[in-house]
Coordinates of N, CA and C in Angstrom, one line a residue:
M1 N 52.3 104.4 141.4 CA 53.5 103.6 141.1 C 54.5 103.8 142.2
T2 N 55.0 102.8 142.8 CA 56.1 102.8 143.8 C 57.4 103.3 143.2
A3 N 58.0 104.2 144.0 CA 59.3 104.7 143.5 C 60.4 103.6 143.7
R4 N 61.1 103.3 142.6 CA 62.1 102.2 142.7 C 63.4 102.7 142.0
L5 N 64.4 102.0 142.4 CA 65.7 102.2 141.8 C 65.8 101.6 140.5
A6 N 66.1 102.4 139.5 CA 66.1 101.9 138.1 C 67.5 101.8 137.5
R7 N 68.5 102.6 138.0 CA 69.8 102.6 137.5 C 70.8 102.9 138.6
I8 N 72.0 102.3 138.6 CA 73.1 102.7 139.5 C 74.3 102.9 138.6
Y9 N 75.0 104.0 138.9 CA 76.2 104.3 138.2 C 77.3 104.7 139.2
R10 N 78.5 104.3 138.9 CA 79.7 104.8 139.6 C 80.7 105.4 138.6
H11 N 81.5 106.2 139.1 CA 82.5 106.9 138.2 C 83.9 106.8 138.8
P12 N 84.6 105.7 138.5 CA 85.8 105.5 139.2 C 86.8 106.6 139.2
I13 N 86.9 107.3 138.0 CA 87.8 108.4 137.9 C 86.9 109.6 137.6
K14 N 86.9 110.6 138.4 CA 86.1 111.8 138.3 C 86.2 112.4 136.9
G15 N 85.0 112.5 136.3 CA 85.0 113.2 135.0 C 85.5 112.3 133.8
H16 N 85.8 111.0 134.1 CA 86.4 110.2 133.0 C 85.6 108.9 133.0
G17 N 84.3 108.9 132.7 CA 83.6 107.7 132.4 C 82.7 107.2 133.5
A18 N 81.6 106.6 133.1 CA 80.6 106.0 134.1 C 80.6 104.5 133.8
E19 N 80.2 103.8 134.9 CA 80.0 102.3 134.9 C 78.7 101.9 135.5
A20 N 77.9 101.2 134.8 CA 76.6 100.7 135.4 C 76.8 99.6 136.3
L21 N 76.0 99.5 137.4 CA 76.1 98.5 138.4 C 74.7 97.9 138.6
E22 N 74.6 96.7 139.2 CA 73.4 96.1 139.5 C 73.1 96.2 141.0
A23 N 74.1 96.3 141.9 CA 73.9 96.5 143.3 C 75.2 97.1 143.9
V24 N 75.1 97.6 145.1 CA 76.2 98.3 145.8 C 76.0 98.2 147.3
D25 N 77.0 98.1 148.0 CA 76.9 98.1 149.5 C 77.4 99.5 150.0
L26 N 76.4 100.2 150.5 CA 76.7 101.6 151.0 C 77.2 101.5 152.5
Q27 N 78.1 102.5 152.9 CA 78.6 102.6 154.2 C 78.2 104.0 154.7
A28 N 77.9 104.1 156.0 CA 77.5 105.4 156.6 C 78.6 106.4 156.5
G29 N 78.3 107.6 156.1 CA 79.2 108.7 156.0 C 80.2 108.6 154.8
R30 N 80.0 107.7 153.9 CA 80.9 107.5 152.8 C 80.2 107.7 151.5
T31 N 81.0 107.9 150.4 CA 80.5 108.0 149.1 C 80.2 106.6 148.6
L32 N 79.5 106.5 147.4 CA 79.3 105.1 146.9 C 80.7 104.5 146.6
P33 N 80.9 103.2 147.0 CA 82.2 102.6 146.9 C 82.8 102.7 145.5
W34 N 84.0 103.2 145.4 CA 84.8 103.3 144.1 C 84.2 104.4 143.3
D35 N 83.4 105.3 143.8 CA 82.9 106.4 143.0 C 83.8 107.6 143.2
R36 N 84.4 108.2 142.1 CA 85.3 109.3 142.2 C 86.5 109.0 143.1
T37 N 86.9 107.8 143.1 CA 88.1 107.4 143.9 C 89.3 108.2 143.5
W38 N 89.4 108.4 142.2 CA 90.5 109.1 141.6 C 90.0 110.4 140.9
A39 N 90.8 111.4 140.8 CA 90.5 112.6 140.0 C 91.8 113.0 139.2
V40 N 91.5 113.6 138.1 CA 92.7 114.0 137.2 C 92.9 115.5 137.4
A41 N 94.0 115.9 138.0 CA 94.3 117.3 138.3 C 95.0 117.9 137.0
H42 N 94.7 119.1 136.7 CA 95.3 119.8 135.6 C 96.4 120.7 136.0
E43 N 97.1 121.3 135.1 CA 98.3 122.1 135.3 C 98.1 123.3 136.2
A44 N 96.9 123.8 136.4 CA 96.6 124.9 137.2 C 96.0 124.5 138.6
S45 N 95.9 123.2 138.8 CA 95.3 122.7 140.0 C 96.1 122.9 141.3
R46 N 95.4 123.1 142.4 CA 96.1 123.2 143.7 C 95.8 121.9 144.5
A47 N 95.1 120.9 143.9 CA 94.9 119.7 144.7 C 96.2 118.9 144.9
D48 N 96.4 118.5 146.1 CA 97.6 117.8 146.4 C 97.4 116.3 146.9
G49 N 96.1 115.9 146.9 CA 95.9 114.5 147.2 C 95.8 114.2 148.7
T50 N 95.8 115.3 149.5 CA 95.7 115.1 151.0 C 94.3 115.2 151.5
G51 N 93.4 115.6 150.6 CA 92.0 115.7 151.0 C 91.1 116.1 149.9
W52 N 89.9 116.4 150.2 CA 88.9 116.8 149.2 C 89.3 118.2 148.6
A53 N 89.0 118.4 147.3 CA 89.3 119.7 146.6 C 88.1 120.0 145.7
P54 N 87.8 121.2 145.5 CA 86.7 121.6 144.6 C 86.9 121.1 143.2
C55 N 85.8 121.0 142.4 CA 85.9 120.5 141.0 C 86.7 121.3 140.1
A56 N 86.9 122.6 140.4 CA 87.7 123.5 139.5 C 89.1 123.0 139.4
N57 N 89.6 122.2 140.3 CA 90.9 121.7 140.3 C 91.2 120.5 139.3
F58 N 90.1 120.1 138.7 CA 90.2 118.8 137.9 C 89.7 118.9 136.5
S59 N 90.3 118.1 135.6 CA 89.8 118.0 134.2 C 88.4 117.3 134.3
R60 N 87.5 117.9 133.6 CA 86.1 117.4 133.6 C 85.3 117.9 132.4
G61 N 84.1 117.3 132.3 CA 83.3 117.6 131.1 C 82.8 119.0 130.9
A62 N 82.8 119.8 132.0 CA 82.3 121.2 131.8 C 83.3 122.0 131.0
K63 N 84.6 121.7 131.1 CA 85.6 122.4 130.3 C 86.1 121.6 129.1
A64 N 86.0 120.3 129.2 CA 86.5 119.4 128.1 C 85.4 118.5 127.7
P65 N 84.5 118.9 126.8 CA 83.3 118.0 126.6 C 83.6 116.6 126.0
Q66 N 84.7 116.5 125.4 CA 85.0 115.1 124.8 C 85.2 114.1 125.9
L67 N 85.5 114.5 127.1 CA 85.6 113.6 128.3 C 84.3 112.9 128.6
M68 N 83.2 113.5 128.2 CA 81.9 113.0 128.5 C 81.6 111.7 127.7
A69 N 82.3 111.4 126.6 CA 82.1 110.3 125.8 C 83.0 109.1 126.3
I70 N 83.6 109.2 127.4 CA 84.4 108.1 128.0 C 83.5 107.2 128.8
A71 N 83.7 105.9 128.6 CA 83.1 104.8 129.4 C 84.2 104.2 130.2
A72 N 83.8 103.7 131.4 CA 84.8 103.1 132.3 C 84.3 101.8 132.9
Q73 N 85.3 101.0 133.2 CA 85.0 99.7 133.9 C 86.2 99.4 134.9
L74 N 85.8 99.2 136.1 CA 86.8 99.0 137.2 C 86.9 97.5 137.6
D75 N 88.2 97.0 137.6 CA 88.5 95.7 138.2 C 88.9 96.0 139.6
E76 N 88.0 95.8 140.6 CA 88.3 96.2 142.0 C 89.5 95.4 142.5
A77 N 89.5 94.1 142.3 CA 90.6 93.3 142.8 C 92.0 93.7 142.3
A78 N 92.1 94.1 141.1 CA 93.3 94.5 140.5 C 93.6 95.9 140.6
G79 N 92.6 96.7 141.0 CA 92.8 98.2 141.0 C 93.1 98.8 139.7
Q80 N 92.5 98.2 138.7 CA 92.7 98.6 137.3 C 91.5 99.1 136.6
V81 N 91.6 100.2 135.9 CA 90.4 100.8 135.2 C 90.6 100.6 133.7
T82 N 89.6 100.3 133.0 CA 89.6 100.2 131.5 C 88.7 101.3 131.0
L83 N 89.2 102.2 130.1 CA 88.5 103.3 129.5 C 88.3 103.1 128.0
T84 N 87.2 103.5 127.5 CA 86.9 103.5 126.1 C 86.4 104.8 125.7
H85 N 86.6 105.2 124.4 CA 86.1 106.4 123.8 C 86.0 106.2 122.3
P86 N 85.0 106.8 121.7 CA 84.9 106.5 120.2 C 86.1 107.0 119.4
D87 N 86.9 107.9 119.9 CA 88.0 108.4 119.1 C 89.4 107.9 119.6
R88 N 89.4 107.0 120.7 CA 90.7 106.6 121.2 C 90.7 105.1 121.4
P89 N 91.9 104.5 121.4 CA 92.0 103.0 121.6 C 91.7 102.7 123.1
E90 N 91.2 101.5 123.3 CA 90.9 101.1 124.7 C 92.2 101.2 125.5
L91 N 92.0 101.6 126.8 CA 93.1 101.8 127.7 C 92.8 101.1 129.0
S92 N 93.7 100.1 129.4 CA 93.6 99.5 130.8 C 94.8 99.9 131.5
F93 N 94.7 100.4 132.8 CA 95.8 100.9 133.5 C 95.5 100.9 135.0
S94 N 96.5 101.1 135.8 CA 96.3 101.3 137.3 C 96.4 102.8 137.6
P95 N 95.4 103.5 138.0 CA 95.5 104.9 138.3 C 96.5 105.2 139.4
D96 N 96.8 104.2 140.3 CA 97.7 104.5 141.4 C 99.2 104.4 141.0
S97 N 99.5 103.7 139.9 CA 100.9 103.5 139.5 C 101.2 103.8 138.0
E98 N 100.1 104.0 137.2 CA 100.4 104.2 135.8 C 99.6 105.5 135.3
A99 N 99.7 106.5 136.1 CA 99.0 107.8 135.8 C 99.5 108.3 134.4
A100 N 100.7 108.2 134.1 CA 101.2 108.7 132.8 C 100.5 108.1 131.6
A101 N 100.0 106.9 131.7 CA 99.3 106.3 130.6 C 98.0 107.0 130.4
L102 N 97.3 107.4 131.4 CA 96.0 108.1 131.2 C 96.3 109.5 130.7
I103 N 97.3 110.2 131.2 CA 97.6 111.6 130.8 C 97.9 111.6 129.3
D104 N 98.7 110.6 128.8 CA 98.9 110.5 127.3 C 97.7 110.2 126.6
W105 N 96.9 109.3 127.1 CA 95.7 108.8 126.4 C 94.6 109.9 126.3
V106 N 94.5 110.8 127.3 CA 93.5 111.8 127.3 C 93.9 113.1 126.6
A107 N 95.2 113.3 126.4 CA 95.7 114.5 125.8 C 94.9 115.0 124.5
P108 N 94.7 114.0 123.6 CA 94.0 114.5 122.3 C 92.5 114.9 122.6
L109 N 92.0 114.6 123.7 CA 90.6 114.9 124.0 C 90.4 116.3 124.7
M110 N 91.6 116.9 125.1 CA 91.5 118.1 125.9 C 91.6 119.3 124.9
P111 N 90.7 120.3 125.1 CA 90.8 121.5 124.3 C 92.1 122.2 124.4
A112 N 92.6 122.8 123.3 CA 93.9 123.5 123.3 C 93.9 124.7 124.2
D113 N 92.8 125.3 124.5 CA 92.7 126.5 125.3 C 92.4 126.3 126.8
R114 N 92.5 125.0 127.2 CA 92.2 124.7 128.6 C 93.5 124.1 129.2
A115 N 93.5 124.2 130.5 CA 94.7 123.6 131.2 C 94.8 122.1 131.0
A116 N 96.0 121.7 130.7 CA 96.2 120.3 130.3 C 96.2 119.4 131.6
S117 N 95.7 118.2 131.5 CA 95.8 117.2 132.5 C 97.2 116.9 132.8
T118 N 97.6 116.7 134.1 CA 99.0 116.5 134.5 C 99.2 115.3 135.4
R119 N 98.2 115.0 136.3 CA 98.5 113.9 137.3 C 97.1 113.4 137.9
I120 N 97.2 112.3 138.5 CA 96.0 111.7 139.2 C 96.2 111.9 140.7
V121 N 95.1 112.3 141.3 CA 95.1 112.4 142.8 C 94.0 111.5 143.4
R122 N 94.2 111.2 144.6 CA 93.2 110.3 145.3 C 93.0 110.9 146.7
A123 N 91.8 111.2 147.1 CA 91.5 111.7 148.4 C 91.4 110.6 149.4
P124 N 92.2 110.6 150.4 CA 92.1 109.5 151.4 C 90.8 109.4 152.1
G125 N 90.2 108.2 152.0 CA 89.0 107.9 152.8 C 87.7 108.3 152.2
R126 N 87.7 108.9 151.0 CA 86.4 109.3 150.4 C 86.6 109.5 148.9
G127 N 85.4 109.6 148.2 CA 85.4 109.9 146.8 C 85.5 111.4 146.6
M128 N 86.0 111.8 145.5 CA 86.2 113.3 145.2 C 84.9 113.8 144.5
T129 N 83.8 113.7 145.2 CA 82.5 114.2 144.7 C 82.5 115.8 144.6
D130 N 81.6 116.3 143.9 CA 81.5 117.8 143.8 C 81.1 118.4 145.1
S131 N 80.4 117.7 145.9 CA 80.0 118.2 147.2 C 81.1 118.1 148.2
A132 N 81.2 119.1 149.1 CA 82.3 119.1 150.1 C 82.1 118.0 151.1
F133 N 80.9 117.5 151.3 CA 80.7 116.3 152.2 C 80.6 115.0 151.3
P134 N 81.0 113.9 151.9 CA 80.9 112.6 151.1 C 79.4 112.4 150.8
S135 N 79.1 112.3 149.5 CA 77.7 112.2 149.1 C 77.4 111.2 148.1
V136 N 76.1 110.8 148.0 CA 75.6 110.0 146.8 C 74.6 110.9 146.2
S137 N 74.3 110.7 144.9 CA 73.4 111.6 144.2 C 72.2 110.8 143.8
L138 N 71.0 111.4 143.9 CA 69.7 110.8 143.4 C 69.1 111.7 142.4
L139 N 68.6 111.0 141.3 CA 68.0 111.8 140.2 C 66.7 111.0 139.8
G140 N 65.7 111.8 139.2 CA 64.5 111.1 138.8 C 64.4 111.0 137.3
L141 N 64.0 109.8 136.8 CA 63.9 109.6 135.4 C 62.7 110.4 134.8
A142 N 61.7 110.7 135.7 CA 60.6 111.6 135.2 C 61.1 113.0 135.0
S143 N 62.0 113.4 135.8 CA 62.6 114.8 135.6 C 63.4 114.8 134.3
L144 N 64.1 113.7 134.0 CA 64.9 113.6 132.8 C 63.9 113.7 131.6
E145 N 62.8 113.0 131.7 CA 61.8 113.0 130.6 C 61.3 114.4 130.4
A146 N 61.0 115.0 131.5 CA 60.4 116.4 131.4 C 61.4 117.3 130.7
L147 N 62.7 117.2 131.1 CA 63.7 118.1 130.5 C 63.9 117.8 129.1
S148 N 63.9 116.5 128.7 CA 63.9 116.1 127.3 C 62.8 116.7 126.5
G149 N 61.6 116.7 127.1 CA 60.5 117.3 126.4 C 60.6 118.8 126.2
Q150 N 61.2 119.5 127.2 CA 61.5 120.9 127.1 C 62.4 121.2 126.0
L151 N 63.4 120.3 125.8 CA 64.4 120.5 124.8 C 64.0 120.0 123.4
G152 N 63.0 119.1 123.4 CA 62.6 118.5 122.2 C 63.6 117.4 121.7
Q153 N 64.4 116.8 122.6 CA 65.3 115.8 122.2 C 65.6 114.9 123.4
A154 N 65.8 113.6 123.2 CA 66.0 112.6 124.2 C 67.3 112.8 124.8
L155 N 67.4 112.8 126.2 CA 68.7 113.0 126.9 C 69.0 111.7 127.6
S156 N 70.3 111.4 127.5 CA 70.8 110.2 128.2 C 71.0 110.6 129.7
P157 N 70.8 109.6 130.6 CA 71.1 109.9 132.0 C 72.6 110.1 132.2
L158 N 73.4 109.6 131.3 CA 74.9 109.7 131.5 C 75.3 111.2 131.4
R159 N 74.5 112.1 130.9 CA 74.9 113.5 130.9 C 75.1 114.0 132.3
F160 N 74.4 113.4 133.3 CA 74.2 114.0 134.6 C 75.1 113.3 135.7
R161 N 75.8 112.3 135.3 CA 76.8 111.6 136.2 C 76.3 111.3 137.6
G162 N 75.1 110.9 137.6 CA 74.5 110.6 138.9 C 74.7 109.1 139.4
N163 N 74.5 108.9 140.7 CA 74.6 107.5 141.2 C 73.4 106.7 141.1
F164 N 72.2 107.2 141.6 CA 71.0 106.5 141.7 C 69.9 107.2 140.9
W165 N 69.3 106.5 139.9 CA 68.2 107.0 139.1 C 66.9 106.3 139.6
I166 N 65.9 107.1 139.9 CA 64.7 106.6 140.5 C 63.5 106.7 139.5
E167 N 62.7 105.7 139.4 CA 61.5 105.7 138.5 C 60.3 105.7 139.4
G168 N 59.2 106.2 138.9 CA 57.9 106.2 139.6 C 57.6 107.5 140.4
L169 N 58.3 108.5 140.1 CA 58.1 109.8 140.7 C 57.5 110.8 139.8
A170 N 57.0 111.9 140.3 CA 56.6 113.0 139.5 C 57.8 113.8 139.1
P171 N 57.8 114.6 138.0 CA 59.0 115.3 137.6 C 59.4 116.3 138.7
F172 N 60.7 116.2 139.1 CA 61.4 117.1 140.1 C 60.8 116.9 141.5
A173 N 60.1 115.8 141.7 CA 59.6 115.5 143.1 C 60.8 115.3 144.0
E174 N 62.0 114.9 143.5 CA 63.1 114.7 144.4 C 63.5 115.9 145.1
F175 N 63.2 117.1 144.6 CA 63.5 118.4 145.3 C 62.8 118.4 146.7
D176 N 61.6 117.8 146.8 CA 60.9 117.8 148.0 C 61.5 117.0 149.1
W177 N 62.5 116.2 148.8 CA 63.2 115.4 149.8 C 64.2 116.1 150.6
V178 N 64.6 117.3 150.2 CA 65.7 118.0 151.0 C 65.3 118.1 152.4
G179 N 66.2 117.6 153.3 CA 66.0 117.6 154.7 C 65.3 116.3 155.2
Q180 N 64.9 115.4 154.3 CA 64.3 114.2 154.7 C 65.2 113.0 154.7
K181 N 64.8 112.0 155.5 CA 65.5 110.7 155.5 C 64.7 109.7 154.6
L182 N 65.4 108.9 153.8 CA 64.7 108.0 152.9 C 65.4 106.6 153.1
R183 N 64.6 105.6 153.0 CA 65.1 104.2 152.9 C 65.2 103.8 151.5
L184 N 66.4 103.4 151.1 CA 66.7 102.9 149.8 C 67.3 101.5 149.9
G185 N 66.6 100.5 149.6 CA 67.0 99.1 149.8 C 67.2 98.9 151.3
R186 N 68.4 98.5 151.7 CA 68.6 98.3 153.2 C 69.4 99.5 153.8
A187 N 69.6 100.5 153.0 CA 70.3 101.7 153.5 C 69.3 102.9 153.8
V188 N 69.8 103.8 154.6 CA 69.0 105.0 155.0 C 69.9 106.2 154.6
I189 N 69.3 107.1 153.8 CA 70.1 108.3 153.4 C 69.3 109.5 153.8
E190 N 70.0 110.6 153.9 CA 69.4 111.9 154.2 C 69.7 112.9 153.1
V191 N 68.7 113.4 152.5 CA 68.9 114.4 151.4 C 69.3 115.7 151.9
R192 N 70.4 116.2 151.4 CA 71.0 117.4 151.9 C 70.7 118.7 151.1
E193 N 70.9 118.6 149.8 CA 70.8 119.8 148.9 C 70.5 119.4 147.5
R194 N 70.0 120.4 146.7 CA 69.9 120.2 145.3 C 71.2 120.3 144.6
I195 N 71.3 119.8 143.4 CA 72.5 119.9 142.6 C 72.4 120.9 141.5
T196 N 73.2 121.9 141.6 CA 73.3 122.9 140.5 C 74.2 122.4 139.4
R197 N 73.7 122.5 138.2 CA 74.3 121.9 137.0 C 75.3 122.8 136.3
C198 N 76.2 122.2 135.5 CA 77.2 122.9 134.8 C 77.1 122.5 133.3
M199 N 78.1 123.0 132.5 CA 78.1 122.7 131.1 C 78.4 121.3 130.7
A200 N 78.8 120.5 131.6 CA 79.1 119.1 131.3 C 77.8 118.4 130.7
T201 N 76.6 118.8 131.2 CA 75.4 118.2 130.8 C 75.0 118.5 129.3
A202 N 75.7 119.5 128.8 CA 75.4 119.9 127.4 C 76.0 118.9 126.4
A203 N 77.0 118.1 126.8 CA 77.7 117.2 125.9 C 77.0 115.9 125.8
N204 N 77.0 115.4 124.6 CA 76.4 114.1 124.3 C 77.4 113.0 124.7
P205 N 77.0 112.1 125.6 CA 77.9 111.0 126.1 C 78.3 110.0 125.1
E206 N 77.7 110.0 123.9 CA 78.1 109.1 122.8 C 79.2 109.7 121.9
T207 N 79.1 111.0 121.7 CA 80.0 111.7 120.8 C 81.0 112.7 121.5
G208 N 80.6 113.2 122.7 CA 81.5 114.2 123.3 C 81.2 115.6 122.7
E209 N 80.3 115.7 121.9 CA 80.0 117.1 121.3 C 78.8 117.7 122.1
R210 N 78.9 119.0 122.2 CA 77.9 119.8 122.9 C 76.7 119.9 121.9
D211 N 75.6 119.4 122.3 CA 74.4 119.4 121.3 C 73.1 119.7 122.0
A212 N 73.1 120.1 123.3 CA 71.9 120.4 124.0 C 72.1 121.5 125.0
D213 N 71.2 122.5 124.9 CA 71.3 123.6 125.9 C 70.5 123.2 127.1
T214 N 71.1 122.3 127.9 CA 70.4 121.8 129.1 C 70.2 122.9 130.1
L215 N 71.2 123.7 130.3 CA 71.1 124.7 131.3 C 70.0 125.8 131.0
G216 N 70.0 126.1 129.7 CA 69.0 127.1 129.2 C 67.6 126.5 129.3
A217 N 67.4 125.2 129.0 CA 66.1 124.6 129.1 C 65.7 124.5 130.6
L218 N 66.6 124.2 131.5 CA 66.2 124.2 132.9 C 65.7 125.6 133.4
Q219 N 66.5 126.6 132.9 CA 66.1 128.0 133.3 C 64.8 128.4 132.7
A220 N 64.6 128.1 131.4 CA 63.4 128.5 130.8 C 62.1 127.7 131.3
G221 N 62.3 126.4 131.6 CA 61.2 125.6 132.0 C 60.9 125.7 133.5
W222 N 61.9 125.9 134.3 CA 61.7 125.8 135.8 C 62.3 126.9 136.6
G223 N 63.0 127.8 135.9 CA 63.5 129.0 136.6 C 64.8 128.7 137.4
H224 N 65.5 127.7 137.1 CA 66.7 127.4 137.9 C 67.6 126.4 137.0
K225 N 68.8 126.1 137.5 CA 69.7 125.2 136.7 C 70.0 124.0 137.6
Q226 N 69.0 123.5 138.3 CA 69.3 122.4 139.3 C 68.6 121.1 138.7
F227 N 69.3 120.0 139.0 CA 68.8 118.7 138.6 C 69.4 117.7 139.5
G228 N 68.5 117.0 140.2 CA 69.0 115.9 141.2 C 69.3 116.5 142.5
V229 N 69.6 115.6 143.5 CA 69.9 116.0 144.8 C 71.1 115.2 145.4
Y230 N 71.8 115.8 146.3 CA 72.9 115.2 147.0 C 72.3 114.6 148.3
A231 N 72.8 113.5 148.7 CA 72.4 112.9 150.0 C 73.6 112.3 150.7
E232 N 73.4 112.2 152.1 CA 74.4 111.6 152.9 C 73.9 110.2 153.4
V233 N 74.8 109.2 153.3 CA 74.4 107.9 153.8 C 74.4 107.9 155.3
I234 N 73.2 107.6 156.0 CA 73.1 107.6 157.4 C 73.3 106.2 158.0
E235 N 72.7 105.2 157.3 CA 72.8 103.8 157.7 C 73.2 103.1 156.5
G236 N 74.3 102.3 156.6 CA 74.8 101.5 155.4 C 73.9 100.3 155.2
G237 N 74.1 99.7 154.0 CA 73.3 98.5 153.6 C 73.4 98.3 152.1
R238 N 72.9 97.2 151.7 CA 72.9 96.8 150.3 C 71.8 97.5 149.6
V239 N 72.1 98.0 148.4 CA 71.1 98.6 147.5 C 71.2 98.0 146.1
A240 N 70.1 97.6 145.6 CA 70.1 96.9 144.3 C 69.0 97.4 143.4
L241 N 69.2 97.2 142.1 CA 68.2 97.6 141.1 C 66.8 97.0 141.5
G242 N 65.8 97.8 141.4 CA 64.4 97.3 141.8 C 64.0 97.6 143.2
D243 N 65.0 98.0 144.0 CA 64.6 98.3 145.4 C 63.7 99.5 145.5
A244 N 62.8 99.5 146.5 CA 61.9 100.6 146.7 C 62.6 101.7 147.4
L245 N 62.1 102.9 147.2 CA 62.5 104.1 147.8 C 61.4 104.7 148.6
E246 N 61.5 104.9 149.9 CA 60.4 105.4 150.7 C 60.9 106.4 151.7
A247 N 60.1 107.4 152.0 CA 60.4 108.4 153.0 C 60.1 107.8 154.4
L248 N 61.0 108.2 155.4 CA 60.9 107.8 156.7 C 60.2 108.9 157.6

């Protein structure tokens, strides 16, 4: 079976919802357009919006599992994001000018023993990915199925906040791509490193409740806590659902 692109996701606000896409235009040296364009800094954060900052500076599902149940939709032309959550009313706002609306909306979802969200930051020229370099992430649906089998429960791809989900691979075959260049649609990417996972993946994206020991299952089944890979866009181009993935 040919490896093909089965799902595309972007996350306009880091840690605050995913949005499914049918196609995207990649640019060399950049993150997926509008992916992690904004991030929500908490009261202990040192992020100042002048550049990239590590994930510990931001409110995210690893520390606040209810955030994992947020869904997002971006109106690119208006610069407006709409968020939904099973326990909150729908919110439409501009992250650049109406940050207070998000801070108020998300407050009931934040654990009392964690640093509260305080402001929205935007890294000039790139998305606030977990990797220090501008990256896109690739994950295998067969790997997800294998991990689901290890746990004995079906896992949603949304637990892993990835950009590109590939079908037609053997479980964890994506790890073999590290150091290789791949053609995906009309773009060329170079796989740089594996992704080490955190507690965000333990939370159910429908409920926001932690209900799966994903990290324990990865360790027990494969001796590590890694899932998916980070890649750098080498040559830009359009990428759409159904496009083939091939090694160069």
